[in-house]
Amino acid sequence: QVQLVESGGGLVQAGGSLRLSCAASGSTFSRYTMNWFRQAPGKQRELVAAVSPGGRTNYADAVKGRFTISRDNAKNTLFLQMNSLKPEDTAVYYCNAQFLTILGQRYDYWGQGTQVTVSS
């Protein structure tokens, strides 16, 4: 079981920056693939960025070059540095932890979300 708590959201002008954090409970944080998702009003939740247990990262095309995902396994914390923010980045951002066992069982855990609003 993993509990996730996001922080760092807020209101920012276009072109500005925010840094989201996700604090995770439990001692197995380093074994999880960690993801940031977002959901804008009236839209489906979408994957923004992911970081594997080994540190490999992937990004949605819409945020490549602007967002950076990172993790601090010693502090059980996930980060999302968001630069050059655009109004279309406005959404609730969710932290997600995924674990896949060798038997193929998948475990998903979600935070409560943090609102990011980018004004034009």
Tab-separated table of N, CA, C and O in Angstrom:
chain	number	residue	atom	x	y	z
A	1	GLN	N	0.850	-1.191	0.000
A	1	GLN	CA	0.000	0.000	0.000
A	1	GLN	C	0.885	1.240	0.000
A	1	GLN	O	1.860	1.332	0.745
A	2	VAL	N	0.548	2.192	-0.860
A	2	VAL	CA	1.289	3.446	-0.963
A	2	VAL	C	0.299	4.597	-0.858
A	2	VAL	O	-0.750	4.582	-1.507
A	3	GLN	N	0.619	5.568	-0.047
A	3	GLN	CA	-0.184	6.786	0.030
A	3	GLN	C	0.609	7.928	-0.573
A	3	GLN	O	1.806	8.079	-0.281
A	4	LEU	N	-0.072	8.716	-1.400
A	4	LEU	CA	0.590	9.779	-2.152
A	4	LEU	C	-0.074	11.112	-1.832
A	4	LEU	O	-1.303	11.215	-1.849
A	5	VAL	N	0.741	12.120	-1.580
A	5	VAL	CA	0.219	13.451	-1.275
A	5	VAL	C	0.949	14.468	-2.142
A	5	VAL	O	2.172	14.658	-2.004
A	6	GLU	N	0.203	15.128	-3.028
A	6	GLU	CA	0.789	16.137	-3.907
A	6	GLU	C	0.770	17.509	-3.248
A	6	GLU	O	-0.085	17.796	-2.393
A	7	SER	N	1.684	18.352	-3.699
A	7	SER	CA	1.713	19.749	-3.278
A	7	SER	C	2.407	20.560	-4.354
A	7	SER	O	3.056	19.996	-5.249
A	8	GLY	N	2.265	21.876	-4.261
A	8	GLY	CA	2.996	22.756	-5.166
A	8	GLY	C	2.168	23.388	-6.268
A	8	GLY	O	2.686	24.212	-7.031
A	9	GLY	N	0.902	23.003	-6.368
A	9	GLY	CA	0.072	23.619	-7.385
A	9	GLY	C	-0.252	25.063	-7.042
A	9	GLY	O	0.052	25.549	-5.950
A	10	GLY	N	-0.877	25.755	-7.992
A	10	GLY	CA	-1.257	27.133	-7.758
A	10	GLY	C	-1.581	27.852	-9.037
A	10	GLY	O	-1.761	27.227	-10.089
A	11	LEU	N	-1.644	29.171	-8.922
A	11	LEU	CA	-1.948	30.040	-10.057
A	11	LEU	C	-0.663	30.720	-10.518
A	11	LEU	O	0.074	31.287	-9.697
A	12	VAL	N	-0.415	30.663	-11.813
A	12	VAL	CA	0.800	31.262	-12.362
A	12	VAL	C	0.474	31.868	-13.721
A	12	VAL	O	-0.436	31.396	-14.417
A	13	GLN	N	1.205	32.896	-14.092
A	13	GLN	CA	1.011	33.486	-15.413
A	13	GLN	C	1.699	32.653	-16.479
A	13	GLN	O	2.668	31.929	-16.200
A	14	ALA	N	1.196	32.768	-17.692
A	14	ALA	CA	1.817	32.069	-18.808
A	14	ALA	C	3.301	32.441	-18.896
A	14	ALA	O	3.668	33.610	-18.725
A	15	GLY	N	4.122	31.430	-19.142
A	15	GLY	CA	5.559	31.626	-19.181
A	15	GLY	C	6.246	31.383	-17.851
A	15	GLY	O	7.478	31.309	-17.801
A	16	GLY	N	5.464	31.252	-16.801
A	16	GLY	CA	6.019	31.034	-15.480
A	16	GLY	C	6.340	29.580	-15.202
A	16	GLY	O	6.232	28.718	-16.091
A	17	SER	N	6.733	29.320	-13.960
A	17	SER	CA	7.158	27.983	-13.558
A	17	SER	C	6.486	27.575	-12.256
A	17	SER	O	6.135	28.421	-11.433
A	18	LEU	N	6.325	26.282	-12.110
A	18	LEU	CA	5.868	25.679	-10.857
A	18	LEU	C	6.604	24.369	-10.673
A	18	LEU	O	7.000	23.722	-11.660
A	19	ARG	N	6.747	23.975	-9.405
A	19	ARG	CA	7.341	22.679	-9.106
A	19	ARG	C	6.378	21.901	-8.228
A	19	ARG	O	6.067	22.323	-7.109
A	20	LEU	N	5.906	20.799	-8.758
A	20	LEU	CA	5.026	19.917	-8.006
A	20	LEU	C	5.843	18.871	-7.265
A	20	LEU	O	6.868	18.401	-7.761
A	21	SER	N	5.361	18.512	-6.091
A	21	SER	CA	5.981	17.452	-5.312
A	21	SER	C	4.925	16.408	-4.964
A	21	SER	O	3.742	16.727	-4.849
A	22	CYS	N	5.379	15.192	-4.786
A	22	CYS	CA	4.500	14.102	-4.389
A	22	CYS	C	5.241	13.291	-3.339
A	22	CYS	O	6.238	12.627	-3.659
A	23	ALA	N	4.752	13.357	-2.116
A	23	ALA	CA	5.365	12.608	-1.019
A	23	ALA	C	4.679	11.263	-0.895
A	23	ALA	O	3.445	11.181	-0.827
A	24	ALA	N	5.483	10.215	-0.866
A	24	ALA	CA	4.951	8.860	-0.808
A	24	ALA	C	5.292	8.200	0.514
A	24	ALA	O	6.391	8.377	1.046
A	25	SER	N	4.327	7.444	1.028
A	25	SER	CA	4.579	6.666	2.235
A	25	SER	C	5.085	5.286	1.834
A	25	SER	O	4.997	4.887	0.676
A	26	GLY	N	5.588	4.544	2.803
A	26	GLY	CA	6.012	3.184	2.523
A	26	GLY	C	7.490	3.092	2.202
A	26	GLY	O	8.128	4.078	1.854
A	27	SER	N	8.004	1.895	2.279
A	27	SER	CA	9.433	1.679	2.120
A	27	SER	C	9.820	1.146	0.759
A	27	SER	O	10.981	0.869	0.523
A	28	THR	N	8.842	1.014	-0.131
A	28	THR	CA	9.136	0.410	-1.427
A	28	THR	C	9.007	1.406	-2.566
A	28	THR	O	8.838	1.009	-3.718
A	29	PHE	N	9.109	2.683	-2.254
A	29	PHE	CA	8.934	3.735	-3.264
A	29	PHE	C	9.852	3.495	-4.456
A	29	PHE	O	9.441	3.679	-5.605
A	30	SER	N	11.074	3.091	-4.201
A	30	SER	CA	12.053	2.964	-5.279
A	30	SER	C	11.686	1.880	-6.288
A	30	SER	O	12.240	1.849	-7.389
A	31	ARG	N	10.775	1.008	-5.944
A	31	ARG	CA	10.402	-0.092	-6.826
A	31	ARG	C	9.260	0.266	-7.772
A	31	ARG	O	8.945	-0.512	-8.668
A	32	TYR	N	8.663	1.422	-7.568
A	32	TYR	CA	7.501	1.813	-8.351
A	32	TYR	C	7.888	2.669	-9.554
A	32	TYR	O	8.795	3.501	-9.466
A	33	THR	N	7.186	2.459	-10.649
A	33	THR	CA	7.192	3.450	-11.711
A	33	THR	C	6.294	4.592	-11.247
A	33	THR	O	5.170	4.361	-10.810
A	34	MET	N	6.816	5.792	-11.328
A	34	MET	CA	6.080	6.960	-10.845
A	34	MET	C	5.677	7.836	-12.016
A	34	MET	O	6.476	8.079	-12.934
A	35	ASN	N	4.461	8.312	-11.961
A	35	ASN	CA	3.899	9.069	-13.070
A	35	ASN	C	3.202	10.338	-12.584
A	35	ASN	O	2.699	10.380	-11.454
A	36	TRP	N	3.169	11.316	-13.453
A	36	TRP	CA	2.289	12.470	-13.295
A	36	TRP	C	1.242	12.413	-14.396
A	36	TRP	O	1.586	12.300	-15.572
A	37	PHE	N	-0.007	12.491	-13.983
A	37	PHE	CA	-1.129	12.607	-14.909
A	37	PHE	C	-1.761	13.981	-14.694
A	37	PHE	O	-1.547	14.625	-13.674
A	38	ARG	N	-2.570	14.393	-15.648
A	38	ARG	CA	-3.358	15.606	-15.461
A	38	ARG	C	-4.723	15.427	-16.109
A	38	ARG	O	-4.885	14.654	-17.046
A	39	GLN	N	-5.672	16.178	-15.577
A	39	GLN	CA	-7.016	16.148	-16.128
A	39	GLN	C	-7.581	17.553	-16.151
A	39	GLN	O	-7.742	18.177	-15.104
A	40	ALA	N	-7.855	18.032	-17.345
A	40	ALA	CA	-8.473	19.336	-17.529
A	40	ALA	C	-9.985	19.168	-17.556
A	40	ALA	O	-10.495	18.086	-17.853
A	41	PRO	N	-10.727	20.229	-17.261
A	41	PRO	CA	-12.188	20.135	-17.255
A	41	PRO	C	-12.723	19.642	-18.592
A	41	PRO	O	-12.340	20.144	-19.655
A	42	GLY	N	-13.586	18.629	-18.529
A	42	GLY	CA	-14.196	18.098	-19.737
A	42	GLY	C	-13.302	17.206	-20.568
A	42	GLY	O	-13.695	16.787	-21.657
A	43	LYS	N	-12.114	16.906	-20.063
A	43	LYS	CA	-11.183	16.076	-20.821
A	43	LYS	C	-10.809	14.840	-20.020
A	43	LYS	O	-10.982	14.789	-18.805
A	44	GLN	N	-10.287	13.856	-20.744
A	44	GLN	CA	-9.835	12.638	-20.080
A	44	GLN	C	-8.504	12.871	-19.386
A	44	GLN	O	-7.722	13.743	-19.778
A	45	ARG	N	-8.266	12.078	-18.362
A	45	ARG	CA	-6.973	12.138	-17.688
A	45	ARG	C	-5.895	11.653	-18.652
A	45	ARG	O	-6.077	10.655	-19.361
A	46	GLU	N	-4.778	12.359	-18.679
A	46	GLU	CA	-3.704	12.010	-19.596
A	46	GLU	C	-2.376	11.932	-18.868
A	46	GLU	O	-2.135	12.652	-17.890
A	47	LEU	N	-1.519	11.052	-19.383
A	47	LEU	CA	-0.180	10.897	-18.819
A	47	LEU	C	0.691	12.064	-19.264
A	47	LEU	O	0.774	12.369	-20.445
A	48	VAL	N	1.344	12.693	-18.314
A	48	VAL	CA	2.214	13.823	-18.598
A	48	VAL	C	3.672	13.388	-18.648
A	48	VAL	O	4.408	13.720	-19.580
A	49	ALA	N	4.093	12.643	-17.622
A	49	ALA	CA	5.490	12.229	-17.536
A	49	ALA	C	5.596	10.997	-16.649
A	49	ALA	O	4.756	10.791	-15.764
A	50	ALA	N	6.631	10.215	-16.897
A	50	ALA	CA	6.852	8.986	-16.137
A	50	ALA	C	8.339	8.817	-15.858
A	50	ALA	O	9.181	9.246	-16.664
A	51	VAL	N	8.638	8.183	-14.735
A	51	VAL	CA	10.032	7.844	-14.417
A	51	VAL	C	10.045	6.427	-13.849
A	51	VAL	O	9.282	6.093	-12.942
A	52	SER	N	10.887	5.597	-14.425
A	52	SER	CA	10.962	4.199	-14.020
A	52	SER	C	11.777	4.062	-12.740
A	52	SER	O	12.453	5.005	-12.314
A	53	PRO	N	11.757	2.884	-12.123
A	53	PRO	CA	12.589	2.688	-10.935
A	53	PRO	C	14.075	2.949	-11.225
A	53	PRO	O	14.805	3.408	-10.340
A	54	GLY	N	14.490	2.691	-12.432
A	54	GLY	CA	15.882	2.926	-12.800
A	54	GLY	C	16.197	4.337	-13.236
A	54	GLY	O	17.351	4.655	-13.535
A	55	GLY	N	15.160	5.191	-13.285
A	55	GLY	CA	15.396	6.590	-13.627
A	55	GLY	C	15.134	6.966	-15.067
A	55	GLY	O	15.325	8.122	-15.456
A	56	ARG	N	14.677	6.028	-15.869
A	56	ARG	CA	14.357	6.371	-17.265
A	56	ARG	C	13.083	7.190	-17.297
A	56	ARG	O	12.118	6.865	-16.619
A	57	THR	N	13.084	8.232	-18.125
A	57	THR	CA	11.951	9.140	-18.163
A	57	THR	C	11.266	9.145	-19.525
A	57	THR	O	11.899	8.883	-20.552
A	58	ASN	N	9.990	9.458	-19.505
A	58	ASN	CA	9.209	9.629	-20.726
A	58	ASN	C	8.256	10.796	-20.533
A	58	ASN	O	7.789	11.037	-19.410
A	59	TYR	N	7.976	11.499	-21.634
A	59	TYR	CA	7.137	12.675	-21.559
A	59	TYR	C	6.100	12.681	-22.677
A	59	TYR	O	6.360	12.190	-23.782
A	60	ALA	N	4.966	13.269	-22.377
A	60	ALA	CA	4.000	13.536	-23.434
A	60	ALA	C	4.572	14.586	-24.373
A	60	ALA	O	5.321	15.475	-23.943
A	61	ASP	N	4.215	14.488	-25.638
A	61	ASP	CA	4.754	15.436	-26.611
A	61	ASP	C	4.442	16.879	-26.221
A	61	ASP	O	5.250	17.783	-26.461
A	62	ALA	N	3.287	17.088	-25.605
A	62	ALA	CA	2.865	18.454	-25.285
A	62	ALA	C	3.744	19.144	-24.260
A	62	ALA	O	3.734	20.382	-24.157
A	63	VAL	N	4.518	18.362	-23.502
A	63	VAL	CA	5.319	18.961	-22.428
A	63	VAL	C	6.813	18.757	-22.602
A	63	VAL	O	7.601	19.259	-21.798
A	64	LYS	N	7.205	18.033	-23.641
A	64	LYS	CA	8.637	17.787	-23.860
A	64	LYS	C	9.398	19.093	-23.991
A	64	LYS	O	8.970	20.012	-24.683
A	65	GLY	N	10.524	19.159	-23.287
A	65	GLY	CA	11.353	20.352	-23.336
A	65	GLY	C	10.940	21.419	-22.345
A	65	GLY	O	11.676	22.390	-22.142
A	66	ARG	N	9.773	21.248	-21.717
A	66	ARG	CA	9.299	22.241	-20.745
A	66	ARG	C	9.190	21.659	-19.340
A	66	ARG	O	9.416	22.358	-18.354
A	67	PHE	N	8.816	20.391	-19.249
A	67	PHE	CA	8.629	19.735	-17.948
A	67	PHE	C	9.763	18.745	-17.706
A	67	PHE	O	10.256	18.104	-18.643
A	68	THR	N	10.110	18.579	-16.435
A	68	THR	CA	11.111	17.591	-16.045
A	68	THR	C	10.610	16.810	-14.842
A	68	THR	O	10.277	17.402	-13.814
A	69	ILE	N	10.555	15.493	-14.995
A	69	ILE	CA	10.168	14.629	-13.886
A	69	ILE	C	11.429	14.087	-13.229
A	69	ILE	O	12.421	13.793	-13.903
A	70	SER	N	11.395	13.980	-11.914
A	70	SER	CA	12.537	13.425	-11.192
A	70	SER	C	12.020	12.780	-9.906
A	70	SER	O	10.904	13.030	-9.476
A	71	ARG	N	12.893	11.974	-9.322
A	71	ARG	CA	12.508	11.287	-8.083
A	71	ARG	C	13.702	11.273	-7.132
A	71	ARG	O	14.855	11.208	-7.565
A	72	ASP	N	13.388	11.327	-5.858
A	72	ASP	CA	14.401	11.213	-4.802
A	72	ASP	C	14.000	10.001	-3.971
A	72	ASP	O	13.125	10.089	-3.103
A	73	ASN	N	14.602	8.873	-4.263
A	73	ASN	CA	14.214	7.641	-3.583
A	73	ASN	C	14.545	7.671	-2.094
A	73	ASN	O	13.886	7.025	-1.286
A	74	ALA	N	15.571	8.411	-1.726
A	74	ALA	CA	15.945	8.500	-0.308
A	74	ALA	C	14.886	9.240	0.502
A	74	ALA	O	14.719	8.986	1.698
A	75	LYS	N	14.170	10.152	-0.180
A	75	LYS	CA	13.147	10.936	0.507
A	75	LYS	C	11.729	10.534	0.097
A	75	LYS	O	10.759	11.199	0.474
A	76	ASN	N	11.620	9.455	-0.683
A	76	ASN	CA	10.291	8.984	-1.131
A	76	ASN	C	9.474	10.108	-1.762
A	76	ASN	O	8.285	10.289	-1.456
A	77	THR	N	10.098	10.857	-2.638
A	77	THR	CA	9.427	12.024	-3.207
A	77	THR	C	9.614	12.061	-4.712
A	77	THR	O	10.696	11.780	-5.235
A	78	LEU	N	8.525	12.423	-5.374
A	78	LEU	CA	8.503	12.606	-6.821
A	78	LEU	C	8.309	14.090	-7.098
A	78	LEU	O	7.591	14.772	-6.366
A	79	PHE	N	8.934	14.570	-8.175
A	79	PHE	CA	8.840	15.980	-8.528
A	79	PHE	C	8.419	16.138	-9.990
A	79	PHE	O	8.656	15.261	-10.818
A	80	LEU	N	7.839	17.288	-10.261
A	80	LEU	CA	7.598	17.696	-11.639
A	80	LEU	C	7.910	19.178	-11.736
A	80	LEU	O	7.173	20.009	-11.194
A	81	GLN	N	9.015	19.493	-12.392
A	81	GLN	CA	9.381	20.883	-12.635
A	81	GLN	C	8.725	21.307	-13.934
A	81	GLN	O	8.962	20.698	-14.982
A	82	MET	N	7.902	22.339	-13.856
A	82	MET	CA	7.149	22.801	-15.026
A	82	MET	C	7.578	24.221	-15.365
A	82	MET	O	7.381	25.135	-14.560
A	83	ASN	N	8.180	24.375	-16.529
A	83	ASN	CA	8.636	25.678	-16.998
A	83	ASN	C	7.863	26.092	-18.246
A	83	ASN	O	7.229	25.260	-18.898
A	84	SER	N	7.953	27.361	-18.577
A	84	SER	CA	7.285	27.898	-19.770
A	84	SER	C	5.828	27.447	-19.832
A	84	SER	O	5.344	26.961	-20.864
A	85	LEU	N	5.145	27.615	-18.731
A	85	LEU	CA	3.768	27.129	-18.648
A	85	LEU	C	2.850	27.870	-19.603
A	85	LEU	O	3.023	29.076	-19.862
A	86	LYS	N	1.872	27.135	-20.102
A	86	LYS	CA	0.902	27.657	-21.045
A	86	LYS	C	-0.508	27.514	-20.463
A	86	LYS	O	-0.737	26.627	-19.632
A	87	PRO	N	-1.447	28.327	-20.912
A	87	PRO	CA	-2.825	28.178	-20.404
A	87	PRO	C	-3.374	26.759	-20.595
A	87	PRO	O	-4.140	26.275	-19.749
A	88	GLU	N	-2.960	26.094	-21.650
A	88	GLU	CA	-3.452	24.732	-21.888
A	88	GLU	C	-2.871	23.705	-20.924
A	88	GLU	O	-3.269	22.544	-20.939
A	89	ASP	N	-1.936	24.118	-20.085
A	89	ASP	CA	-1.419	23.232	-19.032
A	89	ASP	C	-2.336	23.240	-17.808
A	89	ASP	O	-2.117	22.474	-16.869
A	90	THR	N	-3.320	24.113	-17.808
A	90	THR	CA	-4.250	24.183	-16.688
A	90	THR	C	-4.988	22.866	-16.522
A	90	THR	O	-5.591	22.352	-17.466
A	91	ALA	N	-4.908	22.306	-15.316
A	91	ALA	CA	-5.512	21.002	-15.040
A	91	ALA	C	-5.283	20.660	-13.571
A	91	ALA	O	-4.521	21.336	-12.878
A	92	VAL	N	-5.940	19.605	-13.144
A	92	VAL	CA	-5.590	18.980	-11.870
A	92	VAL	C	-4.503	17.944	-12.172
A	92	VAL	O	-4.673	17.104	-13.058
A	93	TYR	N	-3.414	18.035	-11.450
A	93	TYR	CA	-2.282	17.134	-11.651
A	93	TYR	C	-2.274	16.073	-10.555
A	93	TYR	O	-2.384	16.395	-9.363
A	94	TYR	N	-2.146	14.818	-10.993
A	94	TYR	CA	-2.197	13.675	-10.090
A	94	TYR	C	-0.874	12.914	-10.115
A	94	TYR	O	-0.313	12.641	-11.185
A	95	CYS	N	-0.446	12.539	-8.957
A	95	CYS	CA	0.700	11.647	-8.796
A	95	CYS	C	0.188	10.212	-8.811
A	95	CYS	O	-0.863	9.909	-8.217
A	96	ASN	N	0.927	9.333	-9.474
A	96	ASN	CA	0.501	7.938	-9.596
A	96	ASN	C	1.704	7.020	-9.410
A	96	ASN	O	2.787	7.296	-9.936
A	97	ALA	N	1.488	5.961	-8.668
A	97	ALA	CA	2.525	4.939	-8.481
A	97	ALA	C	2.031	3.629	-9.069
A	97	ALA	O	0.909	3.209	-8.794
A	98	GLN	N	2.871	3.009	-9.886
A	98	GLN	CA	2.505	1.739	-10.508
A	98	GLN	C	3.548	0.680	-10.185
A	98	GLN	O	4.743	0.935	-10.228
A	99	PHE	N	3.026	-0.527	-9.922
A	99	PHE	CA	3.918	-1.651	-9.676
A	99	PHE	C	3.361	-2.871	-10.373
A	99	PHE	O	2.171	-3.166	-10.266
A	100	LEU	N	4.205	-3.553	-11.099
A	100	LEU	CA	3.807	-4.759	-11.828
A	100	LEU	C	4.601	-5.927	-11.281
A	100	LEU	O	5.834	-5.913	-11.313
A	101	THR	N	3.892	-6.932	-10.744
A	101	THR	CA	4.592	-8.086	-10.192
A	101	THR	C	5.052	-8.997	-11.315
A	101	THR	O	4.619	-8.887	-12.460
A	102	ILE	N	5.913	-9.945	-10.982
A	102	ILE	CA	6.412	-10.874	-11.997
A	102	ILE	C	5.310	-11.787	-12.501
A	102	ILE	O	5.440	-12.418	-13.548
A	103	LEU	N	4.198	-11.844	-11.750
A	103	LEU	CA	3.051	-12.633	-12.185
A	103	LEU	C	2.073	-11.817	-13.017
A	103	LEU	O	1.028	-12.318	-13.424
A	104	GLY	N	2.407	-10.558	-13.233
A	104	GLY	CA	1.557	-9.723	-14.074
A	104	GLY	C	0.472	-8.963	-13.351
A	104	GLY	O	-0.376	-8.335	-13.986
A	105	GLN	N	0.462	-9.013	-12.028
A	105	GLN	CA	-0.510	-8.239	-11.275
A	105	GLN	C	-0.047	-6.800	-11.224
A	105	GLN	O	1.128	-6.521	-10.951
A	106	ARG	N	-1.006	-5.885	-11.477
A	106	ARG	CA	-0.659	-4.467	-11.505
A	106	ARG	C	-1.320	-3.770	-10.330
A	106	ARG	O	-2.501	-3.941	-10.060
A	107	TYR	N	-0.549	-2.940	-9.689
A	107	TYR	CA	-1.047	-2.145	-8.570
A	107	TYR	C	-0.907	-0.664	-8.931
A	107	TYR	O	0.155	-0.234	-9.380
A	108	ASP	N	-1.981	0.079	-8.727
A	108	ASP	CA	-2.007	1.518	-9.008
A	108	ASP	C	-2.439	2.273	-7.769
A	108	ASP	O	-3.439	1.911	-7.132
A	109	TYR	N	-1.713	3.331	-7.458
A	109	TYR	CA	-2.074	4.190	-6.345
A	109	TYR	C	-2.086	5.634	-6.836
A	109	TYR	O	-1.250	6.023	-7.668
A	110	TRP	N	-3.037	6.430	-6.284
A	110	TRP	CA	-3.224	7.797	-6.747
A	110	TRP	C	-3.217	8.776	-5.588
A	110	TRP	O	-3.701	8.464	-4.493
A	111	GLY	N	-2.696	9.956	-5.856
A	111	GLY	CA	-2.842	11.049	-4.923
A	111	GLY	C	-4.181	11.733	-5.130
A	111	GLY	O	-4.961	11.380	-6.021
A	112	GLN	N	-4.418	12.764	-4.326
A	112	GLN	CA	-5.703	13.464	-4.363
A	112	GLN	C	-5.737	14.545	-5.447
A	112	GLN	O	-6.804	15.047	-5.785
A	113	GLY	N	-4.588	14.877	-5.977
A	113	GLY	CA	-4.510	15.876	-7.039
A	113	GLY	C	-4.209	17.262	-6.511
A	113	GLY	O	-4.530	17.609	-5.375
A	114	THR	N	-3.570	18.061	-7.357
A	114	THR	CA	-3.286	19.452	-7.031
A	114	THR	C	-3.604	20.305	-8.257
A	114	THR	O	-3.252	19.940	-9.387
A	115	GLN	N	-4.270	21.417	-8.042
A	115	GLN	CA	-4.721	22.264	-9.138
A	115	GLN	C	-3.590	23.161	-9.631
A	115	GLN	O	-2.927	23.823	-8.835
A	116	VAL	N	-3.421	23.169	-10.943
A	116	VAL	CA	-2.496	24.101	-11.600
A	116	VAL	C	-3.312	24.947	-12.563
A	116	VAL	O	-4.021	24.410	-13.429
A	117	THR	N	-3.245	26.246	-12.380
A	117	THR	CA	-3.975	27.169	-13.244
A	117	THR	C	-2.987	28.160	-13.851
A	117	THR	O	-2.242	28.821	-13.115
A	118	VAL	N	-2.982	28.233	-15.181
A	118	VAL	CA	-2.076	29.124	-15.897
A	118	VAL	C	-2.916	30.194	-16.588
A	118	VAL	O	-3.749	29.875	-17.450
A	119	SER	N	-2.689	31.436	-16.210
A	119	SER	CA	-3.454	32.533	-16.798
A	119	SER	C	-2.714	33.107	-18.003
A	119	SER	O	-1.484	33.130	-18.040
A	120	SER	N	-3.487	33.588	-18.947
A	120	SER	CA	-2.890	34.142	-20.173
A	120	SER	C	-2.620	35.630	-20.035
A	120	SER	O	-3.011	36.265	-19.073
